[in-house]
Amino acid sequence: MTGRRFGPWVLPLLMLAVLMALLMMLILYPARSQRRPELLEMSVIFREADGSAWATARQGMEQAAADLNVELRFLYPAQSDSAQEQGQLLRREVESGASAILLFPADRETLAEEVRGAASKAALVTLETNLEGVAGYVGVDNAALGEALGRAALNGVPRGETVLLVLAASERSGVGDRLAAAEALLRSEGREILYFTGTADALAETLSREKVQAVIAFEASSLERAAEAAGRLEDPPLLYGAGSTAAITAGLEQGRITSILAQNAFSTGYLAVESAARLARRETAEILDPLPFFTVRRENMYDPEYQKLLFPVTW
């Protein structure tokens, strides 16, 4: 009795079955190199006492931490914009063994010594303000953002008229860089400048007394206070600013804010954690370009490309 003969297609079919089995094994039993990395402890030091202005960025940080096996420790100074307290927190976290630190610096000069010490012992990445000697910065080009705010005000304020600038807590910060760039542009274009620092009540009183055509606030907390003040006036000035909190979105929707420059805060937080984790694990860290920012007005705030900036959801 002669044996059965198989057609020429049998061998390729068997080879395909073997390849499929190997592929399933790789899916079900991933290589050892694909296992989650060792847990990394990372401290986040804010410059504001409550951190509400960066709530969306915190969501991005938490998402990155979950993806990259990072344990986050969020730290807030007792007093907003206290560089001295930030320095103490920075030193304490390094001494406690934090492998990576994210920092929102309040003042470059005051923090310089503590930053140099921390950067030599931990992976240090800054947000909002870039610092000399720090390997990583995740944020916008602050001078470009300030100039864009100044240029927006030029459109609504005739030559010779007055723009009020809400002062930053420190001129030696990213927020201070924004203010300096806006001021230089406005002065070069023949606009008068007033300065203000204080509460919403004090700002409302100042605006009711002074002849001001526009107000510029250079970070979220100041913009929130300015919008609150504008809401108390019958004929408020134009209001421009940076930031995209829930209160700012409400002010834009209600017409109390003329326009804002917003960045993707969720993405900013995610990229900051990712950059610091790569540095701490001695992986090749991508050098990030300045992050983009976008002009949002009441008329376009519900356009799809801007909704994710104003109404963020977790990725």
CSV table of C-alpha atoms in Angstrom, one decimal:
chain,number,residue,atom,x,y,z
A,1,MET,CA,0.0,0.0,0.0
A,2,THR,CA,1.6,3.2,-1.1
A,3,GLY,CA,1.7,6.3,1.3
A,4,ARG,CA,-0.4,9.4,0.7
A,5,ARG,CA,1.4,12.2,-1.0
A,6,PHE,CA,0.9,15.8,0.1
A,7,GLY,CA,0.6,18.8,-2.1
A,8,PRO,CA,3.3,21.5,-2.4
A,9,TRP,CA,1.3,23.9,-0.2
A,10,VAL,CA,1.6,21.8,3.0
A,11,LEU,CA,5.1,22.9,4.0
A,12,PRO,CA,4.4,26.7,3.7
A,13,LEU,CA,1.2,26.2,5.7
A,14,LEU,CA,3.1,24.4,8.5
A,15,MET,CA,5.8,27.2,8.6
A,16,LEU,CA,3.0,29.8,8.8
A,17,ALA,CA,1.4,27.9,11.7
A,18,VAL,CA,4.8,27.8,13.6
A,19,LEU,CA,5.3,31.6,13.0
A,20,MET,CA,1.8,32.3,14.4
A,21,ALA,CA,2.5,30.2,17.5
A,22,LEU,CA,5.7,32.1,18.1
A,23,LEU,CA,3.9,35.4,17.7
A,24,MET,CA,1.3,34.4,20.3
A,25,MET,CA,4.0,33.4,22.7
A,26,LEU,CA,5.6,36.8,22.4
A,27,ILE,CA,2.3,38.5,23.0
A,28,LEU,CA,1.4,36.3,26.0
A,29,TYR,CA,4.9,36.1,27.5
A,30,PRO,CA,6.7,39.4,26.7
A,31,ALA,CA,10.5,39.6,26.9
A,32,ARG,CA,12.1,40.3,30.2
A,33,SER,CA,13.3,43.7,28.8
A,34,GLN,CA,9.7,44.8,28.3
A,35,ARG,CA,8.8,44.5,32.0
A,36,ARG,CA,8.0,47.7,33.9
A,37,PRO,CA,11.0,49.6,35.1
A,38,GLU,CA,11.9,49.8,38.8
A,39,LEU,CA,9.7,52.2,40.8
A,40,LEU,CA,11.1,55.7,40.8
A,41,GLU,CA,10.4,58.3,43.5
A,42,MET,CA,9.8,61.8,42.1
A,43,SER,CA,9.0,65.0,44.0
A,44,VAL,CA,7.1,68.0,42.5
A,45,ILE,CA,7.6,71.4,44.1
A,46,PHE,CA,5.1,74.0,43.2
A,47,ARG,CA,5.5,77.8,43.6
A,48,GLU,CA,1.9,78.4,44.6
A,49,ALA,CA,0.4,77.4,47.9
A,50,ASP,CA,-2.6,75.5,46.5
A,51,GLY,CA,-1.4,74.6,43.0
A,52,SER,CA,-4.9,75.1,41.5
A,53,ALA,CA,-3.5,76.9,38.5
A,54,TRP,CA,-1.6,73.8,37.5
A,55,ALA,CA,-4.4,71.2,38.3
A,56,THR,CA,-4.5,70.0,34.7
A,57,ALA,CA,-0.7,69.7,34.6
A,58,ARG,CA,-1.0,67.6,37.7
A,59,GLN,CA,-3.4,65.3,35.9
A,60,GLY,CA,-0.8,64.9,33.1
A,61,MET,CA,1.9,64.1,35.7
A,62,GLU,CA,-0.3,61.5,37.3
A,63,GLN,CA,-1.0,59.8,34.0
A,64,ALA,CA,2.7,59.7,33.2
A,65,ALA,CA,3.5,58.3,36.6
A,66,ALA,CA,1.0,55.5,36.0
A,67,ASP,CA,2.5,54.7,32.6
A,68,LEU,CA,6.2,54.9,33.7
A,69,ASN,CA,6.0,53.4,37.2
A,70,VAL,CA,6.8,56.6,39.0
A,71,GLU,CA,5.6,57.5,42.5
A,72,LEU,CA,4.9,61.2,42.8
A,73,ARG,CA,5.1,63.4,45.9
A,74,PHE,CA,3.4,66.8,45.5
A,75,LEU,CA,4.8,69.6,47.7
A,76,TYR,CA,3.3,73.1,48.1
A,77,PRO,CA,4.9,76.0,49.9
A,78,ALA,CA,3.0,77.5,52.8
A,79,GLN,CA,3.3,80.9,51.1
A,80,SER,CA,3.0,81.4,47.3
A,81,ASP,CA,6.1,82.5,45.4
A,82,SER,CA,8.4,81.9,48.4
A,83,ALA,CA,11.7,81.0,46.8
A,84,GLN,CA,13.3,80.6,50.2
A,85,GLU,CA,10.8,77.9,51.2
A,86,GLN,CA,11.2,76.3,47.8
A,87,GLY,CA,14.9,76.1,48.5
A,88,GLN,CA,14.3,74.4,51.8
A,89,LEU,CA,11.9,71.9,50.2
A,90,LEU,CA,14.4,71.2,47.4
A,91,ARG,CA,17.2,70.5,49.9
A,92,ARG,CA,15.0,68.3,52.0
A,93,GLU,CA,13.8,66.2,49.1
A,94,VAL,CA,17.4,65.6,47.9
A,95,GLU,CA,18.5,64.6,51.4
A,96,SER,CA,15.5,62.3,51.6
A,97,GLY,CA,16.8,60.4,48.5
A,98,ALA,CA,14.4,61.6,45.8
A,99,SER,CA,15.8,60.3,42.5
A,100,ALA,CA,14.0,63.0,40.4
A,101,ILE,CA,12.5,66.4,41.1
A,102,LEU,CA,10.1,68.7,39.2
A,103,LEU,CA,10.4,72.3,40.2
A,104,PHE,CA,8.3,75.5,39.4
A,105,PRO,CA,10.9,78.1,40.4
A,106,ALA,CA,9.8,81.3,42.0
A,107,ASP,CA,13.1,83.1,41.6
A,108,ARG,CA,16.2,82.2,39.6
A,109,GLU,CA,18.8,84.0,41.8
A,110,THR,CA,17.5,83.0,45.2
A,111,LEU,CA,17.3,79.3,44.2
A,112,ALA,CA,20.6,79.2,42.2
A,113,GLU,CA,22.7,77.6,45.0
A,114,GLU,CA,20.1,75.1,46.0
A,115,VAL,CA,19.4,74.2,42.4
A,116,ARG,CA,23.1,73.6,41.7
A,117,GLY,CA,23.3,71.3,44.7
A,118,ALA,CA,20.1,69.4,43.8
A,119,ALA,CA,21.0,69.0,40.1
A,120,SER,CA,24.3,67.2,41.1
A,121,LYS,CA,22.4,64.6,43.1
A,122,ALA,CA,19.1,64.1,41.4
A,123,ALA,CA,17.4,64.4,38.0
A,124,LEU,CA,16.0,68.0,38.0
A,125,VAL,CA,13.5,69.3,35.5
A,126,THR,CA,11.9,72.8,35.8
A,127,LEU,CA,8.5,74.0,34.5
A,128,GLU,CA,7.5,77.6,33.7
A,129,THR,CA,11.0,79.0,34.4
A,130,ASN,CA,14.2,77.7,32.8
A,131,LEU,CA,17.3,77.7,35.0
A,132,GLU,CA,21.0,77.7,34.1
A,133,GLY,CA,22.7,74.4,34.9
A,134,VAL,CA,19.5,72.4,34.9
A,135,ALA,CA,19.4,69.5,32.3
A,136,GLY,CA,15.7,69.8,31.5
A,137,TYR,CA,13.1,72.5,31.0
A,138,VAL,CA,9.5,71.8,29.9
A,139,GLY,CA,7.5,74.9,29.0
A,140,VAL,CA,6.9,77.7,26.5
A,141,ASP,CA,9.3,80.4,25.2
A,142,ASN,CA,8.4,83.0,27.9
A,143,ALA,CA,9.7,86.0,26.0
A,144,ALA,CA,7.7,85.0,22.9
A,145,LEU,CA,4.6,84.5,25.0
A,146,GLY,CA,5.0,87.9,26.6
A,147,GLU,CA,5.5,89.6,23.3
A,148,ALA,CA,2.4,87.9,21.9
A,149,LEU,CA,0.4,89.3,24.9
A,150,GLY,CA,1.7,92.7,24.2
A,151,ARG,CA,0.9,92.5,20.5
A,152,ALA,CA,-2.7,91.4,21.3
A,153,ALA,CA,-3.1,94.6,23.5
A,154,LEU,CA,-1.8,96.8,20.7
A,155,ASN,CA,-4.8,95.9,18.7
A,156,GLY,CA,-7.2,97.3,21.3
A,157,VAL,CA,-5.2,100.2,22.7
A,158,PRO,CA,-4.4,103.3,20.6
A,159,ARG,CA,-1.0,104.9,20.7
A,160,GLY,CA,-0.6,107.2,23.8
A,161,GLU,CA,-3.2,105.2,25.8
A,162,THR,CA,-2.5,103.1,28.9
A,163,VAL,CA,-2.0,99.4,29.5
A,164,LEU,CA,-1.8,98.1,33.1
A,165,LEU,CA,0.6,95.2,33.7
A,166,VAL,CA,0.0,92.9,36.6
A,167,LEU,CA,3.4,92.4,38.2
A,168,ALA,CA,4.9,89.0,38.7
A,169,ALA,CA,6.0,88.1,42.2
A,170,SER,CA,9.5,87.9,41.0
A,171,GLU,CA,11.1,89.5,37.9
A,172,ARG,CA,13.7,86.7,37.9
A,173,SER,CA,11.3,84.0,36.7
A,174,GLY,CA,9.5,82.9,33.5
A,175,VAL,CA,6.5,85.0,34.4
A,176,GLY,CA,8.9,88.0,34.8
A,177,ASP,CA,10.4,87.3,31.4
A,178,ARG,CA,6.9,87.5,29.9
A,179,LEU,CA,6.2,90.8,31.5
A,180,ALA,CA,9.6,92.3,30.4
A,181,ALA,CA,8.9,91.3,26.8
A,182,ALA,CA,5.4,92.7,26.7
A,183,GLU,CA,6.6,95.9,28.4
A,184,ALA,CA,9.4,96.4,25.9
A,185,LEU,CA,7.0,96.0,22.9
A,186,LEU,CA,4.3,98.3,24.3
A,187,ARG,CA,6.7,101.1,25.1
A,188,SER,CA,8.3,100.8,21.6
A,189,GLU,CA,4.9,101.2,20.1
A,190,GLY,CA,4.0,104.3,22.1
A,191,ARG,CA,1.7,102.9,24.8
A,192,GLU,CA,1.8,104.1,28.4
A,193,ILE,CA,2.4,101.6,31.1
A,194,LEU,CA,1.0,101.3,34.7
A,195,TYR,CA,1.9,98.5,37.1
A,196,PHE,CA,-0.2,96.7,39.7
A,197,THR,CA,0.2,94.0,42.3
A,198,GLY,CA,-2.4,93.1,44.8
A,199,THR,CA,-5.9,91.6,45.4
A,200,ALA,CA,-8.9,91.6,43.1
A,201,ASP,CA,-10.5,94.3,45.4
A,202,ALA,CA,-7.5,96.5,45.0
A,203,LEU,CA,-7.4,96.0,41.3
A,204,ALA,CA,-11.1,96.9,40.9
A,205,GLU,CA,-10.5,100.1,42.8
A,206,THR,CA,-7.5,101.0,40.7
A,207,LEU,CA,-9.3,100.4,37.5
A,208,SER,CA,-12.3,102.5,38.6
A,209,ARG,CA,-9.9,105.3,39.4
A,210,GLU,CA,-7.3,105.2,36.6
A,211,LYS,CA,-7.9,105.6,32.8
A,212,VAL,CA,-6.8,102.2,31.6
A,213,GLN,CA,-7.7,100.7,28.2
A,214,ALA,CA,-6.3,97.2,28.8
A,215,VAL,CA,-4.9,94.9,31.5
A,216,ILE,CA,-2.4,92.1,30.9
A,217,ALA,CA,-1.9,89.3,33.5
A,218,PHE,CA,1.0,87.0,32.8
A,219,GLU,CA,0.1,83.8,34.7
A,220,ALA,CA,-3.1,82.0,35.7
A,221,SER,CA,-3.6,83.2,39.3
A,222,SER,CA,-3.1,86.9,38.3
A,223,LEU,CA,-5.5,86.5,35.4
A,224,GLU,CA,-8.2,85.0,37.6
A,225,ARG,CA,-7.9,88.0,40.0
A,226,ALA,CA,-8.1,90.4,37.1
A,227,ALA,CA,-11.2,88.7,35.7
A,228,GLU,CA,-12.8,88.9,39.1
A,229,ALA,CA,-12.0,92.6,39.3
A,230,ALA,CA,-13.3,93.2,35.8
A,231,GLY,CA,-16.6,91.6,36.7
A,232,ARG,CA,-17.3,94.3,39.3
A,233,LEU,CA,-17.0,97.2,36.8
A,234,GLU,CA,-19.7,98.6,34.5
A,235,ASP,CA,-17.2,99.4,31.8
A,236,PRO,CA,-14.1,97.2,32.3
A,237,PRO,CA,-11.0,97.5,30.2
A,238,LEU,CA,-9.8,94.8,27.8
A,239,LEU,CA,-8.2,91.9,29.6
A,240,TYR,CA,-5.5,89.7,28.2
A,241,GLY,CA,-3.6,86.9,29.9
A,242,ALA,CA,-1.9,83.5,30.1
A,243,GLY,CA,-3.4,80.4,31.6
A,244,SER,CA,-6.4,78.0,31.2
A,245,THR,CA,-8.0,77.2,34.5
A,246,ALA,CA,-11.8,76.6,34.9
A,247,ALA,CA,-12.2,80.2,36.3
A,248,ILE,CA,-10.3,81.6,33.3
A,249,THR,CA,-12.5,79.6,30.9
A,250,ALA,CA,-15.6,81.0,32.6
A,251,GLY,CA,-14.2,84.5,32.4
A,252,LEU,CA,-13.6,84.0,28.7
A,253,GLU,CA,-17.0,82.6,28.1
A,254,GLN,CA,-18.7,85.5,30.0
A,255,GLY,CA,-16.7,88.1,28.1
A,256,ARG,CA,-14.7,89.4,31.1
A,257,ILE,CA,-11.5,88.2,29.4
A,258,THR,CA,-10.8,89.4,25.9
A,259,SER,CA,-8.3,86.6,24.9
A,260,ILE,CA,-5.8,84.2,26.4
A,261,LEU,CA,-2.7,82.5,25.4
A,262,ALA,CA,-3.0,78.9,26.5
A,263,GLN,CA,-0.8,75.8,26.3
A,264,ASN,CA,-1.7,72.1,26.7
A,265,ALA,CA,-1.1,71.9,30.4
A,266,PHE,CA,-1.9,68.1,30.5
A,267,SER,CA,0.8,67.5,28.0
A,268,THR,CA,3.2,69.8,29.8
A,269,GLY,CA,2.8,67.7,33.0
A,270,TYR,CA,3.2,64.4,31.2
A,271,LEU,CA,6.3,65.5,29.4
A,272,ALA,CA,7.9,66.8,32.6
A,273,VAL,CA,7.5,63.5,34.4
A,274,GLU,CA,8.7,61.6,31.3
A,275,SER,CA,11.8,63.8,30.9
A,276,ALA,CA,12.8,63.6,34.6
A,277,ALA,CA,12.2,59.8,34.6
A,278,ARG,CA,14.5,59.3,31.6
A,279,LEU,CA,17.2,61.4,33.2
A,280,ALA,CA,16.9,59.6,36.5
A,281,ARG,CA,17.1,56.2,34.7
A,282,ARG,CA,20.0,57.4,32.6
A,283,GLU,CA,18.1,56.8,29.4
A,284,THR,CA,18.5,59.0,26.4
A,285,ALA,CA,16.3,62.1,27.1
A,286,GLU,CA,14.9,63.9,24.2
A,287,ILE,CA,15.8,67.6,24.2
A,288,LEU,CA,12.4,69.3,24.0
A,289,ASP,CA,11.8,72.5,22.0
A,290,PRO,CA,9.7,75.2,23.7
A,291,LEU,CA,6.1,74.0,23.9
A,292,PRO,CA,3.5,75.8,21.6
A,293,PHE,CA,0.9,78.2,22.9
A,294,PHE,CA,-2.4,79.2,21.3
A,295,THR,CA,-4.5,82.4,21.2
A,296,VAL,CA,-8.1,81.6,22.3
A,297,ARG,CA,-11.0,84.1,22.2
A,298,ARG,CA,-14.6,83.8,23.1
A,299,GLU,CA,-15.4,83.4,19.4
A,300,ASN,CA,-13.2,80.3,18.9
A,301,MET,CA,-13.1,78.7,22.4
A,302,TYR,CA,-15.4,75.9,21.3
A,303,ASP,CA,-13.4,75.0,18.2
A,304,PRO,CA,-12.2,71.4,18.5
A,305,GLU,CA,-8.5,72.3,18.6
A,306,TYR,CA,-9.1,74.5,21.6
A,307,GLN,CA,-11.6,72.5,23.6
A,308,LYS,CA,-8.8,70.2,24.8
A,309,LEU,CA,-6.9,73.2,26.2
A,310,LEU,CA,-9.9,74.6,28.0
A,311,PHE,CA,-11.9,71.5,28.9
A,312,PRO,CA,-9.2,68.8,29.4
A,313,VAL,CA,-9.9,65.2,29.9
A,314,THR,CA,-7.5,62.4,30.9
A,315,TRP,CA,-5.9,60.8,27.9
